[in-house]
Coordinates of C-alpha atoms in Angstrom, one line a residue:
M1 CA 22.1 -59.6 -13.4
R2 CA 22.4 -61.4 -10.2
G3 CA 26.0 -60.3 -9.8
A4 CA 27.4 -59.2 -6.6
L5 CA 28.9 -55.7 -6.5
C6 CA 32.3 -55.6 -5.2
A7 CA 33.9 -52.4 -5.3
L8 CA 32.5 -49.5 -3.2
A9 CA 34.2 -46.2 -2.6
V10 CA 35.0 -44.9 1.2
L11 CA 34.0 -41.7 1.8
L12 CA 36.2 -39.4 4.0
C13 CA 35.4 -35.8 4.2
G14 CA 38.5 -35.0 6.8
A15 CA 39.6 -32.7 8.5
V16 CA 42.8 -30.7 7.1
S17 CA 45.9 -29.3 7.0
A18 CA 48.0 -27.4 4.6
R19 CA 50.2 -29.3 2.4
A20 CA 53.8 -29.2 3.3
D21 CA 54.8 -28.3 -0.1
E22 CA 52.8 -25.4 -0.3
P23 CA 53.9 -22.1 0.8
A24 CA 52.6 -20.4 3.5
A25 CA 50.8 -16.9 2.4
P26 CA 52.3 -13.9 3.7
A27 CA 50.2 -11.2 6.0
A28 CA 47.9 -9.6 3.6
P29 CA 49.1 -6.1 3.0
V30 CA 48.2 -3.2 5.0
K31 CA 47.7 0.2 4.0
P32 CA 50.5 3.0 4.5
A33 CA 49.0 6.0 6.8
G34 CA 50.1 8.4 3.7
P35 CA 52.6 11.4 4.2
E36 CA 53.0 13.0 7.8
V37 CA 51.7 16.1 8.1
I38 CA 53.8 18.6 10.4
A39 CA 52.0 21.3 12.2
E40 CA 53.2 24.4 13.6
P41 CA 54.3 24.4 17.0
K42 CA 52.3 26.1 19.4
P43 CA 53.0 28.4 22.5
P44 CA 53.8 27.0 25.9
T45 CA 50.8 26.1 28.3
M46 CA 50.8 27.6 31.9
P47 CA 51.7 25.4 34.3
T48 CA 48.7 23.6 36.6
E49 CA 48.8 21.8 39.6
P50 CA 50.3 18.2 39.4
P51 CA 47.8 15.8 39.3
K52 CA 47.1 14.1 42.3
P53 CA 48.7 10.5 42.6
V54 CA 46.8 7.2 41.9
P55 CA 46.7 4.9 44.7
P56 CA 48.5 1.4 43.3
T57 CA 46.1 -1.2 42.0
E58 CA 46.7 -5.2 42.1
P59 CA 48.4 -6.2 39.3
T60 CA 46.6 -8.3 36.7
E61 CA 47.6 -10.7 34.0
P62 CA 47.4 -9.5 30.7
K63 CA 44.6 -11.0 28.8
P64 CA 45.8 -13.7 26.0
P65 CA 45.8 -12.7 22.6
P66 CA 43.4 -14.4 20.2
M67 CA 43.5 -17.7 19.5
P68 CA 46.0 -18.8 16.4
V69 CA 44.3 -20.1 13.4
A70 CA 43.8 -23.8 14.2
P71 CA 45.6 -25.6 11.3
V72 CA 43.7 -28.9 11.4
L73 CA 40.6 -26.9 9.4
A74 CA 42.9 -24.4 7.7
P75 CA 42.8 -25.0 3.9
S76 CA 45.9 -24.5 1.8
E77 CA 47.3 -20.9 1.4
K78 CA 47.7 -19.5 -2.0
P79 CA 50.7 -17.0 -3.5
Q80 CA 49.7 -13.6 -3.1
F81 CA 49.4 -11.8 -6.8
A82 CA 46.6 -8.9 -7.3
P83 CA 46.9 -6.9 -3.6
F84 CA 43.5 -5.0 -3.2
E85 CA 41.8 -3.3 -0.4
L86 CA 38.2 -2.3 -0.1
G87 CA 35.2 -2.1 2.7
G88 CA 38.0 -2.4 4.8
F89 CA 39.4 -5.5 3.6
A90 CA 43.0 -6.1 2.7
G91 CA 43.5 -9.5 0.5
H92 CA 45.0 -10.5 -3.0
A93 CA 43.7 -12.7 -5.7
H94 CA 45.4 -15.7 -7.3
A95 CA 44.8 -17.6 -10.4
T96 CA 46.3 -20.7 -12.1
Y97 CA 45.6 -22.1 -15.7
R98 CA 47.1 -26.1 -16.4
V99 CA 47.1 -27.6 -19.7
L100 CA 48.2 -31.5 -20.1
G101 CA 48.5 -33.4 -23.1
W102 CA 49.4 -37.2 -23.6
A103 CA 49.3 -39.7 -26.2
Q104 CA 49.2 -43.7 -25.5
P105 CA 48.2 -46.7 -27.7
Q106 CA 44.5 -47.6 -27.7
L107 CA 43.9 -49.6 -24.4
Q108 CA 42.7 -53.2 -24.2
L109 CA 39.4 -53.0 -22.0
G110 CA 38.5 -56.2 -22.1
R111 CA 36.1 -58.8 -24.3
R112 CA 32.4 -59.5 -23.8
D113 CA 32.3 -62.9 -24.9
T114 CA 35.0 -65.3 -25.0
N115 CA 35.1 -65.6 -29.0
D116 CA 35.0 -62.0 -29.2
P117 CA 37.6 -59.7 -30.0
I118 CA 39.4 -57.4 -27.3
D119 CA 37.2 -53.7 -27.0
L120 CA 39.6 -51.2 -27.4
L121 CA 39.6 -47.4 -26.1
H122 CA 39.3 -45.6 -29.3
K123 CA 41.4 -42.6 -28.1
S124 CA 44.7 -42.2 -28.0
T125 CA 45.7 -38.9 -27.8
F126 CA 44.0 -36.5 -25.1
A127 CA 44.2 -32.6 -23.8
E128 CA 42.8 -31.0 -21.1
H129 CA 43.1 -28.2 -18.8
R130 CA 41.9 -26.4 -15.8
L131 CA 41.1 -22.8 -14.9
T132 CA 40.7 -21.7 -11.3
V133 CA 40.2 -18.4 -10.0
G134 CA 40.2 -16.9 -6.0
F135 CA 40.7 -14.5 -3.3
E136 CA 41.6 -14.0 0.2
A137 CA 40.7 -10.7 2.5
R138 CA 40.7 -10.2 5.8
R139 CA 39.6 -7.6 8.3
D140 CA 40.4 -7.8 11.8
R141 CA 39.2 -11.2 12.8
L142 CA 37.0 -12.2 9.6
E143 CA 38.7 -13.6 6.6
L144 CA 37.2 -14.4 3.4
R145 CA 38.1 -17.2 0.6
F146 CA 37.0 -17.8 -2.9
E147 CA 38.0 -20.4 -5.1
A148 CA 36.2 -22.1 -8.1
D149 CA 37.2 -24.2 -11.1
I150 CA 35.8 -22.2 -14.0
L151 CA 36.3 -24.8 -16.8
N152 CA 37.8 -28.1 -15.9
G153 CA 38.5 -31.1 -18.3
L154 CA 39.2 -32.7 -21.8
L155 CA 39.0 -30.1 -25.1
H156 CA 37.8 -33.0 -26.9
A157 CA 36.5 -36.5 -25.8
G158 CA 35.3 -37.7 -29.4
S159 CA 32.8 -37.9 -31.8
N160 CA 29.7 -38.2 -29.8
G161 CA 30.7 -36.5 -27.0
Y162 CA 32.2 -39.2 -25.1
V163 CA 35.6 -41.0 -24.4
L164 CA 33.9 -44.2 -23.7
A165 CA 29.9 -43.8 -24.5
P166 CA 27.7 -45.3 -22.3
N167 CA 24.9 -47.5 -23.2
E168 CA 21.8 -46.2 -25.0
Q169 CA 19.3 -46.3 -23.0
P170 CA 16.0 -48.4 -23.9
A171 CA 12.5 -47.1 -24.2
G172 CA 11.0 -46.6 -20.8
G173 CA 13.8 -48.3 -19.0
V174 CA 16.1 -47.3 -16.3
A175 CA 19.0 -44.3 -17.2
Q176 CA 22.3 -45.7 -17.6
P177 CA 25.0 -44.8 -15.3
D178 CA 27.8 -43.0 -15.4
L179 CA 31.0 -44.8 -16.7
A180 CA 33.5 -43.0 -15.6
D181 CA 33.3 -39.1 -14.3
P182 CA 33.0 -36.7 -16.9
Q183 CA 36.0 -34.6 -16.2
R184 CA 37.8 -37.7 -17.8
N185 CA 34.9 -38.9 -20.0
R186 CA 33.5 -35.8 -21.6
D187 CA 34.3 -32.5 -23.0
W188 CA 34.1 -30.8 -20.0
G189 CA 37.0 -28.8 -20.9
V190 CA 34.1 -26.6 -23.0
N191 CA 31.1 -27.4 -20.6
F192 CA 30.0 -25.1 -17.7
S193 CA 29.0 -28.1 -16.1
S194 CA 32.7 -28.5 -14.9
F195 CA 32.1 -25.1 -13.2
A196 CA 32.9 -26.0 -9.1
L197 CA 33.6 -24.1 -6.1
R198 CA 36.1 -25.1 -4.4
E199 CA 35.8 -22.2 -1.7
A200 CA 33.4 -20.1 -0.4
A201 CA 33.9 -19.7 2.9
L202 CA 34.4 -17.3 6.3
R203 CA 36.3 -18.1 9.1
Y204 CA 36.2 -15.6 12.1
R205 CA 38.9 -15.7 14.8
T206 CA 37.3 -15.3 18.1
D207 CA 39.6 -15.4 21.7
V208 CA 38.8 -19.1 22.2
G209 CA 39.0 -20.6 18.6
Q210 CA 38.0 -20.2 15.1
I211 CA 34.7 -20.2 13.5
T212 CA 34.5 -21.6 9.7
F213 CA 31.5 -21.4 7.8
G214 CA 31.2 -21.9 3.6
V215 CA 32.4 -23.9 1.2
T216 CA 35.8 -25.7 1.2
T217 CA 38.3 -28.1 -0.1
F218 CA 40.8 -29.7 2.3
N219 CA 43.8 -32.5 2.8
F220 CA 44.1 -34.1 5.8
G221 CA 47.4 -36.1 6.4
Q222 CA 49.1 -37.6 3.2
G223 CA 45.7 -36.9 1.3
L224 CA 45.2 -40.7 1.4
A225 CA 41.6 -40.5 2.0
S226 CA 40.9 -36.4 2.0
N227 CA 42.4 -34.3 -0.9
S228 CA 42.2 -30.8 -2.2
G229 CA 43.3 -32.1 -5.4
A230 CA 44.6 -28.4 -5.7
S231 CA 48.2 -29.1 -7.5
A232 CA 48.9 -27.6 -10.3
L233 CA 51.7 -29.5 -11.6
D234 CA 52.4 -32.6 -9.0
S235 CA 56.1 -33.4 -8.7
E236 CA 55.4 -36.8 -9.0
L237 CA 54.5 -36.6 -12.5
G238 CA 50.4 -37.3 -11.9
D239 CA 48.0 -34.5 -11.8
Q240 CA 45.4 -34.0 -9.8
R241 CA 42.1 -33.1 -11.0
W242 CA 38.8 -32.9 -8.5
G243 CA 39.3 -32.1 -4.7
E244 CA 36.9 -32.9 -2.3
R245 CA 34.2 -30.3 -1.8
V246 CA 31.8 -29.5 1.1
L247 CA 29.9 -27.2 2.8
R248 CA 31.1 -26.8 6.5
L249 CA 30.2 -25.2 9.8
A250 CA 33.2 -26.1 12.3
F251 CA 34.8 -24.7 15.0
S252 CA 38.6 -25.4 16.1
T253 CA 40.1 -24.6 19.2
K254 CA 43.8 -25.3 20.8
P255 CA 42.6 -26.1 24.3
L256 CA 46.0 -26.7 26.3
L257 CA 47.2 -23.0 24.8
L258 CA 43.9 -21.7 26.8
A259 CA 44.5 -24.1 30.1
I260 CA 48.6 -23.4 30.1
G261 CA 49.6 -20.6 28.3
N262 CA 52.0 -20.2 25.3
D263 CA 54.0 -23.1 26.8
A264 CA 51.8 -25.4 26.0
P265 CA 51.9 -28.7 23.7
D266 CA 50.4 -27.0 20.2
L267 CA 47.1 -29.5 20.1
T268 CA 44.0 -28.3 17.8
V269 CA 40.8 -29.8 18.2
A270 CA 38.3 -29.5 15.8
I271 CA 34.5 -30.6 15.4
G272 CA 31.9 -29.9 12.5
A273 CA 28.9 -30.9 10.2
D274 CA 29.8 -31.5 6.4
L275 CA 27.2 -31.3 3.6
V276 CA 29.2 -32.9 0.7
L277 CA 29.0 -31.3 -2.8
Q278 CA 31.1 -33.5 -4.6
D279 CA 33.7 -36.8 -3.3
Q280 CA 34.6 -39.5 -5.5
T281 CA 31.6 -41.3 -4.4
A282 CA 28.7 -38.8 -3.9
K283 CA 27.6 -35.8 -5.7
L284 CA 25.1 -33.4 -4.9
F285 CA 24.3 -32.0 -8.4
R286 CA 23.7 -33.5 -11.3
P287 CA 25.7 -32.3 -14.4
L288 CA 23.5 -29.4 -15.8
D289 CA 22.2 -31.1 -19.1
Q290 CA 20.7 -33.8 -17.0
W291 CA 18.5 -31.3 -14.8
S292 CA 15.8 -31.2 -17.2
D293 CA 15.0 -35.0 -17.2
R294 CA 16.4 -36.4 -14.0
G295 CA 16.3 -33.6 -11.7
A296 CA 19.2 -30.9 -10.6
T297 CA 20.1 -32.6 -7.0
Q298 CA 21.1 -36.5 -6.6
D299 CA 22.9 -38.2 -3.8
V300 CA 23.2 -36.1 -0.6
A301 CA 25.5 -37.3 2.2
N302 CA 26.1 -35.2 5.7
G303 CA 27.4 -36.2 8.7
F304 CA 29.8 -35.0 11.3
I305 CA 33.6 -34.9 11.7
L306 CA 36.0 -34.6 14.7
G307 CA 39.6 -34.0 14.1
L308 CA 42.5 -33.7 16.7
Q309 CA 46.4 -33.0 15.7
H310 CA 49.4 -32.6 17.5
K311 CA 52.9 -30.6 16.1
T312 CA 56.2 -30.0 17.0
D313 CA 58.9 -28.4 14.9
T314 CA 60.2 -32.4 14.1
H315 CA 56.7 -34.4 14.0
S316 CA 52.8 -34.7 14.0
L317 CA 50.4 -36.8 14.6
G318 CA 46.8 -36.2 14.0
A319 CA 43.5 -38.1 13.9
F320 CA 40.1 -37.7 12.4
I321 CA 36.7 -39.7 12.8
T322 CA 34.0 -39.1 9.8
Q323 CA 30.3 -40.4 10.3
R324 CA 28.6 -40.0 6.9
T325 CA 25.3 -40.9 5.5
I326 CA 24.5 -40.5 1.9
R327 CA 21.0 -41.3 0.7
K328 CA 20.9 -42.3 -2.9
P329 CA 18.2 -41.4 -5.3
D330 CA 15.4 -43.8 -5.4
S331 CA 15.9 -46.8 -7.4
P332 CA 14.0 -50.2 -8.8
D333 CA 14.1 -53.2 -6.5
V334 CA 16.4 -55.4 -9.3
L335 CA 16.6 -58.4 -7.2
S336 CA 13.4 -58.7 -6.5
G337 CA 11.9 -57.6 -9.7
A338 CA 9.6 -54.8 -8.4
T339 CA 9.4 -51.8 -10.3
V340 CA 8.8 -49.0 -7.5
P341 CA 11.7 -47.2 -6.7
F342 CA 12.7 -47.1 -2.8
S343 CA 15.1 -45.1 -0.8
T344 CA 18.6 -46.4 -0.5
D345 CA 22.0 -45.4 1.5
L346 CA 24.9 -45.7 2.6
K347 CA 26.1 -45.3 6.5
L348 CA 29.8 -45.2 7.5
W349 CA 32.0 -44.3 9.9
A350 CA 36.0 -43.9 9.0
F351 CA 38.7 -43.1 11.2
D352 CA 42.0 -41.4 9.8
L353 CA 45.4 -41.7 11.9
S354 CA 48.5 -39.8 10.1
G355 CA 52.2 -38.7 11.0
D356 CA 54.8 -37.5 10.0
V357 CA 59.0 -36.8 11.2
K358 CA 62.0 -35.3 9.8
H359 CA 65.2 -35.2 11.7
D360 CA 68.5 -33.4 10.4
L361 CA 71.5 -35.6 9.7
S362 CA 73.2 -32.1 9.1
E363 CA 72.9 -28.7 7.8
S364 CA 72.1 -29.8 4.6
L365 CA 70.8 -33.4 4.7
Q366 CA 67.6 -34.4 6.1
L367 CA 65.8 -37.8 6.9
Y368 CA 62.0 -37.7 6.7
G369 CA 59.3 -40.1 7.4
A370 CA 55.1 -40.3 7.1
F371 CA 52.4 -42.8 7.5
E372 CA 48.5 -42.6 6.8
G373 CA 46.0 -45.5 7.4
V374 CA 42.4 -45.5 7.3
F375 CA 39.6 -48.0 8.6
A376 CA 35.9 -48.0 7.4
L377 CA 33.1 -49.5 9.0
G378 CA 29.4 -49.4 7.7
D379 CA 26.3 -50.6 5.9
T380 CA 24.6 -49.8 2.6
N381 CA 21.5 -50.9 1.0
Y382 CA 22.5 -49.1 -2.5
V383 CA 24.8 -52.0 -3.2
S384 CA 23.1 -55.5 -3.1
N385 CA 23.8 -59.1 -4.3
D386 CA 22.0 -62.3 -3.8
T387 CA 23.6 -62.5 -0.6
C388 CA 22.4 -59.1 0.9
A389 CA 19.4 -58.2 -1.1
G390 CA 19.3 -54.7 0.3
V391 CA 15.5 -54.9 1.0
G392 CA 14.9 -54.4 4.6
D393 CA 17.1 -53.8 7.5
A394 CA 18.2 -57.9 7.4
G395 CA 19.6 -57.7 3.4
R396 CA 21.7 -54.6 4.2
C397 CA 25.3 -54.8 2.7
N398 CA 28.2 -54.8 5.6
L399 CA 31.2 -52.4 4.9
K400 CA 34.5 -53.3 6.3
Q401 CA 37.7 -51.5 4.4
G402 CA 41.0 -50.3 5.1
G403 CA 43.9 -48.7 3.2
A404 CA 47.3 -47.3 4.1
I405 CA 50.3 -45.8 3.0
V406 CA 53.8 -45.7 4.4
R407 CA 56.6 -43.5 3.0
G408 CA 60.5 -42.4 3.9
G409 CA 63.5 -41.2 2.7
V410 CA 66.5 -38.7 2.5
R411 CA 66.7 -35.2 0.9
N412 CA 68.4 -32.0 0.8
A413 CA 68.6 -29.1 -1.6
M414 CA 69.9 -30.9 -4.8
F415 CA 67.9 -34.1 -4.1
T416 CA 65.5 -36.1 -2.8
F417 CA 65.3 -40.2 -2.4
D418 CA 61.6 -41.4 -1.7
L419 CA 60.2 -44.7 -1.0
L420 CA 56.4 -44.9 -0.9
G421 CA 54.6 -48.2 0.1
G422 CA 51.0 -48.2 0.3
I423 CA 47.9 -51.2 0.3
A424 CA 44.4 -50.7 -0.3
S425 CA 42.0 -53.7 0.7
G426 CA 40.3 -55.7 -2.2
D427 CA 37.2 -57.9 -1.7
A428 CA 37.9 -61.6 -2.1
N429 CA 34.5 -62.9 -2.1
P430 CA 32.2 -60.8 -4.6
F431 CA 29.0 -62.7 -3.4
D432 CA 28.9 -62.5 0.2
D433 CA 27.1 -59.6 2.3
S434 CA 30.8 -58.0 2.8
I435 CA 32.0 -54.9 0.8
E436 CA 36.0 -54.7 1.5
N437 CA 37.2 -52.8 -1.5
F438 CA 38.5 -49.7 -0.5
K439 CA 39.8 -46.6 -2.8
F440 CA 42.3 -44.0 -2.3
D441 CA 41.4 -40.7 -2.8
R442 CA 41.8 -40.4 -6.6
D443 CA 43.9 -37.4 -6.3
F444 CA 46.5 -39.2 -4.4
K445 CA 48.5 -40.7 -7.4
V446 CA 50.6 -43.4 -8.2
G447 CA 52.7 -43.8 -11.3
L448 CA 51.3 -42.6 -14.7
I449 CA 49.5 -45.7 -16.7
M450 CA 48.9 -48.7 -14.4
F451 CA 46.0 -47.0 -11.7
D452 CA 45.2 -43.8 -13.6
Q453 CA 44.6 -45.2 -17.1
V454 CA 44.4 -49.1 -17.8
L455 CA 42.7 -49.8 -14.7
A456 CA 40.7 -46.8 -14.8
W457 CA 39.4 -47.4 -18.8
Q458 CA 39.1 -51.4 -17.7
S459 CA 36.8 -50.6 -15.0
A460 CA 34.9 -48.2 -16.6
Q461 CA 34.3 -50.8 -19.6
M462 CA 33.4 -53.0 -17.1
V463 CA 30.5 -51.2 -15.8
K464 CA 29.3 -50.7 -19.6
R465 CA 29.4 -54.5 -20.1
A466 CA 27.6 -55.2 -16.5
S467 CA 24.9 -52.5 -17.2
D468 CA 24.2 -52.9 -20.6
P469 CA 20.2 -53.6 -21.6
L470 CA 21.6 -56.2 -24.1
L471 CA 23.1 -58.3 -21.6
T472 CA 21.3 -57.4 -18.6
N473 CA 17.8 -56.6 -18.0
V474 CA 18.0 -53.5 -15.3
P475 CA 21.6 -52.5 -14.2
N476 CA 22.6 -53.6 -10.3
R477 CA 22.1 -50.8 -8.0
G478 CA 25.4 -49.0 -7.5
V479 CA 27.2 -50.5 -10.8
E480 CA 28.7 -47.2 -11.1
L481 CA 31.2 -47.1 -8.4
L482 CA 33.0 -49.9 -9.7
S483 CA 34.3 -47.2 -11.7
T484 CA 37.6 -46.2 -10.3
D485 CA 38.5 -43.1 -11.9
G486 CA 42.1 -43.9 -11.6
A487 CA 41.8 -44.4 -7.6
V488 CA 44.3 -46.9 -6.1
T489 CA 41.8 -50.2 -5.1
N490 CA 43.0 -53.8 -4.1
A491 CA 46.6 -53.1 -4.2
L492 CA 49.7 -53.8 -2.6
F493 CA 52.4 -51.3 -4.2
V494 CA 56.0 -49.9 -3.6
Q495 CA 57.6 -46.9 -5.4
P496 CA 61.0 -45.5 -5.3
T497 CA 61.5 -42.4 -7.0
F498 CA 64.4 -40.4 -7.5
K499 CA 64.5 -36.4 -7.8
L500 CA 67.7 -34.5 -9.0
R501 CA 67.0 -30.3 -8.9
I502 CA 69.4 -28.1 -10.5
K503 CA 69.6 -24.5 -9.2
P504 CA 67.4 -24.7 -6.6
G505 CA 66.1 -21.5 -4.5
E506 CA 67.0 -19.8 -7.9
R507 CA 64.9 -18.1 -10.3
T508 CA 64.6 -21.1 -12.5
S509 CA 65.4 -24.3 -11.4
L510 CA 64.9 -27.9 -13.3
E511 CA 64.0 -31.3 -11.9
F512 CA 64.8 -34.5 -13.3
V513 CA 62.3 -37.5 -11.9
G514 CA 62.4 -40.9 -12.0
S515 CA 60.3 -43.8 -10.5
F516 CA 59.8 -47.3 -10.6
L517 CA 56.3 -48.9 -9.3
W518 CA 55.5 -52.1 -8.7
A519 CA 51.7 -53.6 -7.5
R520 CA 49.9 -56.8 -7.0
A521 CA 46.4 -57.0 -5.9
P522 CA 45.6 -58.8 -2.4
S523 CA 42.6 -60.1 -3.8
A524 CA 42.3 -61.5 -7.4
L525 CA 41.2 -58.9 -9.9
I526 CA 37.9 -59.8 -11.0
D527 CA 35.6 -58.3 -13.5
V528 CA 31.8 -58.4 -12.0
Y529 CA 30.2 -59.4 -15.5
W530 CA 32.6 -62.2 -16.4
T531 CA 32.7 -63.5 -12.7
T532 CA 28.9 -63.5 -12.8
K533 CA 29.0 -65.2 -15.8
T534 CA 31.2 -68.5 -15.0
G535 CA 30.2 -68.6 -11.4
A536 CA 34.0 -68.5 -11.4
L537 CA 37.0 -65.7 -10.6
T538 CA 37.2 -64.1 -14.0
N539 CA 39.3 -61.1 -15.5
S540 CA 37.9 -58.8 -17.7
F541 CA 39.4 -60.9 -21.0
G542 CA 37.6 -63.8 -19.6
Q543 CA 40.5 -65.8 -18.3
P544 CA 41.2 -67.0 -14.8
A545 CA 42.1 -64.0 -12.2
N546 CA 45.2 -63.2 -11.0
R547 CA 46.9 -61.3 -8.8
N548 CA 50.1 -59.1 -10.3
Y549 CA 49.6 -55.9 -11.7
G550 CA 52.8 -55.6 -13.2
V551 CA 55.7 -53.0 -13.2
E552 CA 55.6 -49.3 -14.4
L553 CA 58.6 -47.1 -15.5
D554 CA 58.0 -43.3 -15.4
A555 CA 60.2 -40.6 -15.8
G556 CA 60.1 -36.5 -16.8
I557 CA 61.4 -33.2 -16.4
N558 CA 60.0 -30.3 -14.5
L559 CA 61.0 -27.0 -14.9
R560 CA 59.8 -23.9 -12.8
H561 CA 60.5 -20.2 -13.5
T562 CA 59.3 -17.2 -11.7
L563 CA 58.3 -14.8 -14.2
A564 CA 57.8 -11.7 -11.6
P565 CA 57.0 -11.7 -8.0
G566 CA 54.2 -13.7 -7.6
L567 CA 54.0 -15.2 -11.0
T568 CA 55.5 -18.8 -11.9
L569 CA 55.3 -20.8 -14.8
F570 CA 55.5 -24.2 -14.8
A571 CA 56.3 -26.9 -17.6
G572 CA 57.6 -30.0 -17.9
V573 CA 57.3 -33.6 -20.0
A574 CA 56.6 -37.1 -18.6
G575 CA 57.0 -40.9 -20.2
G576 CA 56.1 -44.1 -19.0
L577 CA 55.9 -47.8 -19.8
F578 CA 53.7 -50.3 -18.1
L579 CA 54.5 -53.9 -18.5
P580 CA 51.3 -55.9 -17.4
G581 CA 51.7 -59.1 -15.2
N582 CA 49.6 -62.2 -15.0
A583 CA 46.2 -60.1 -13.5
F584 CA 45.9 -58.7 -17.5
V585 CA 46.0 -62.6 -19.2
I586 CA 44.1 -62.4 -22.2
D587 CA 43.8 -65.7 -23.6
G588 CA 43.9 -69.0 -22.2
T589 CA 48.1 -69.5 -23.7
G590 CA 48.6 -67.4 -20.7
A591 CA 49.6 -64.3 -22.8
T592 CA 48.9 -60.8 -21.3
M593 CA 47.7 -57.8 -22.4
D594 CA 50.2 -55.4 -24.8
S595 CA 52.7 -53.5 -22.9
V596 CA 51.5 -49.6 -22.7
T597 CA 53.5 -46.3 -23.1
Q598 CA 52.4 -42.8 -22.5
L599 CA 54.1 -39.5 -23.3
K600 CA 52.4 -36.2 -21.6
G601 CA 53.4 -32.7 -21.7
R602 CA 52.8 -30.5 -18.9
L603 CA 52.2 -26.4 -18.7
A604 CA 50.8 -24.2 -16.0
V605 CA 51.2 -20.2 -15.3
Q606 CA 50.1 -19.5 -11.2
F607 CA 50.0 -15.8 -9.9

């Protein structure tokens, strides 16, 4: 197949600030000294000569206290539960267990040929769970953090172990690409291939800053490009699954505090080096069942980070710069006809700017706003087409991608009105030497159905058609990157949300949520297989490509109940209705694909 690949996920492993909606963990418990022993009084001693006076010395400035933890690189704090003491360390354990279940019609995924029937996703009911355990321990200036997803994924994908099964690999042929991430496409909820370290890190505080080493997951800003994926049940009704995970060595400090003192502005600077374990584009390790025939490792992604963050009581502003090099497994040179594998890579610089502000209109009413914008530049020979064949430096494709979100609203203890708007660049010309599609982090959720279900599974089916050995000789390099896994890409959207809370602040609280989502594609929504086949911009149903995604209405109820100190139950139900626009036209009459409804149940216990 000679068609271009027009989508590539941006790779951002950023500096981290704790999520605003997660409570900060209180200080680790300190062991009591035990009962006081009362000693018998001693007889008075004989008076002695008074000590000689000590001559006065010049006053000295007090030694500054150790540097506080730099928030730019601080992972999200966890609620305290099960306190313990061991080897001089005082700490606590925590865990979260979550179950999700939802039902929706069999989704329409497109066609292989004009006269063929519409392909369907032959699964309409889903159930998944995630078990996460961890602990935090402190001793003097040293802190240990550990957290892992033990099981994470679908409980039953399908009769063959897949929701959407890949094409069969021909004898002696190239391995077929993954159509979607295994956590949403395979039975990983009962497979220890889903085990993933979220944190296994040491943090040491010095007088001038903090040193961090180990595995960590993180948020930066609003989570647009770097997202921890740690939310048990998101109040916006969408549910996080993954989290960016890296092996990081970093140093963070507050230079103005060192230079000026406690009256200095709160500015944190962080530098570091990363080895990516997993994000939405790179995975260091393959699933366990592929180790025997394909090897244990695949994508090797590393680079450097530089982060800055300024905070006050009413606003914050942060910037983060990432340099990444991703080396992909050796691939056949499809376009030149060569069968000898050669090395491919992706080189990227990403610039992320984020900020937020809040203003109290009264004692009970607050106005707030936030933004985040990302721009990425780079080049690659992993994704290729007729214009940039990916052979030699002259044949590399350029990367120019960008995305942004702005949100604002008003809130008090009883209600919140939030208005979210965003844009992710698309690719207007899939045949040139520039790749311009930007993907939000897949754990940044917008709506229940449009992006997370319809576009996710239609893009996975597009990968299946584009890599079918009956239709193409060898899959183009990077074809699997077309699958979105539910991430927002090639989209301009607006989403107002209203929340009403009953009994806030008490042991039990109930929250009603309603939202409306409108979205449009900056560049026409195309199918690479069909566009290559017809030579024109064409959608997954073989019809001329358009831009209007449509609208979505979502509503839900969230219950939060404190069972005991440190033990919280979350439960909820949610539902949505997606009304497709002309981006999903299915035939020459202008008819669109069927509307999609979804009903979801949600349950989590956190302790």
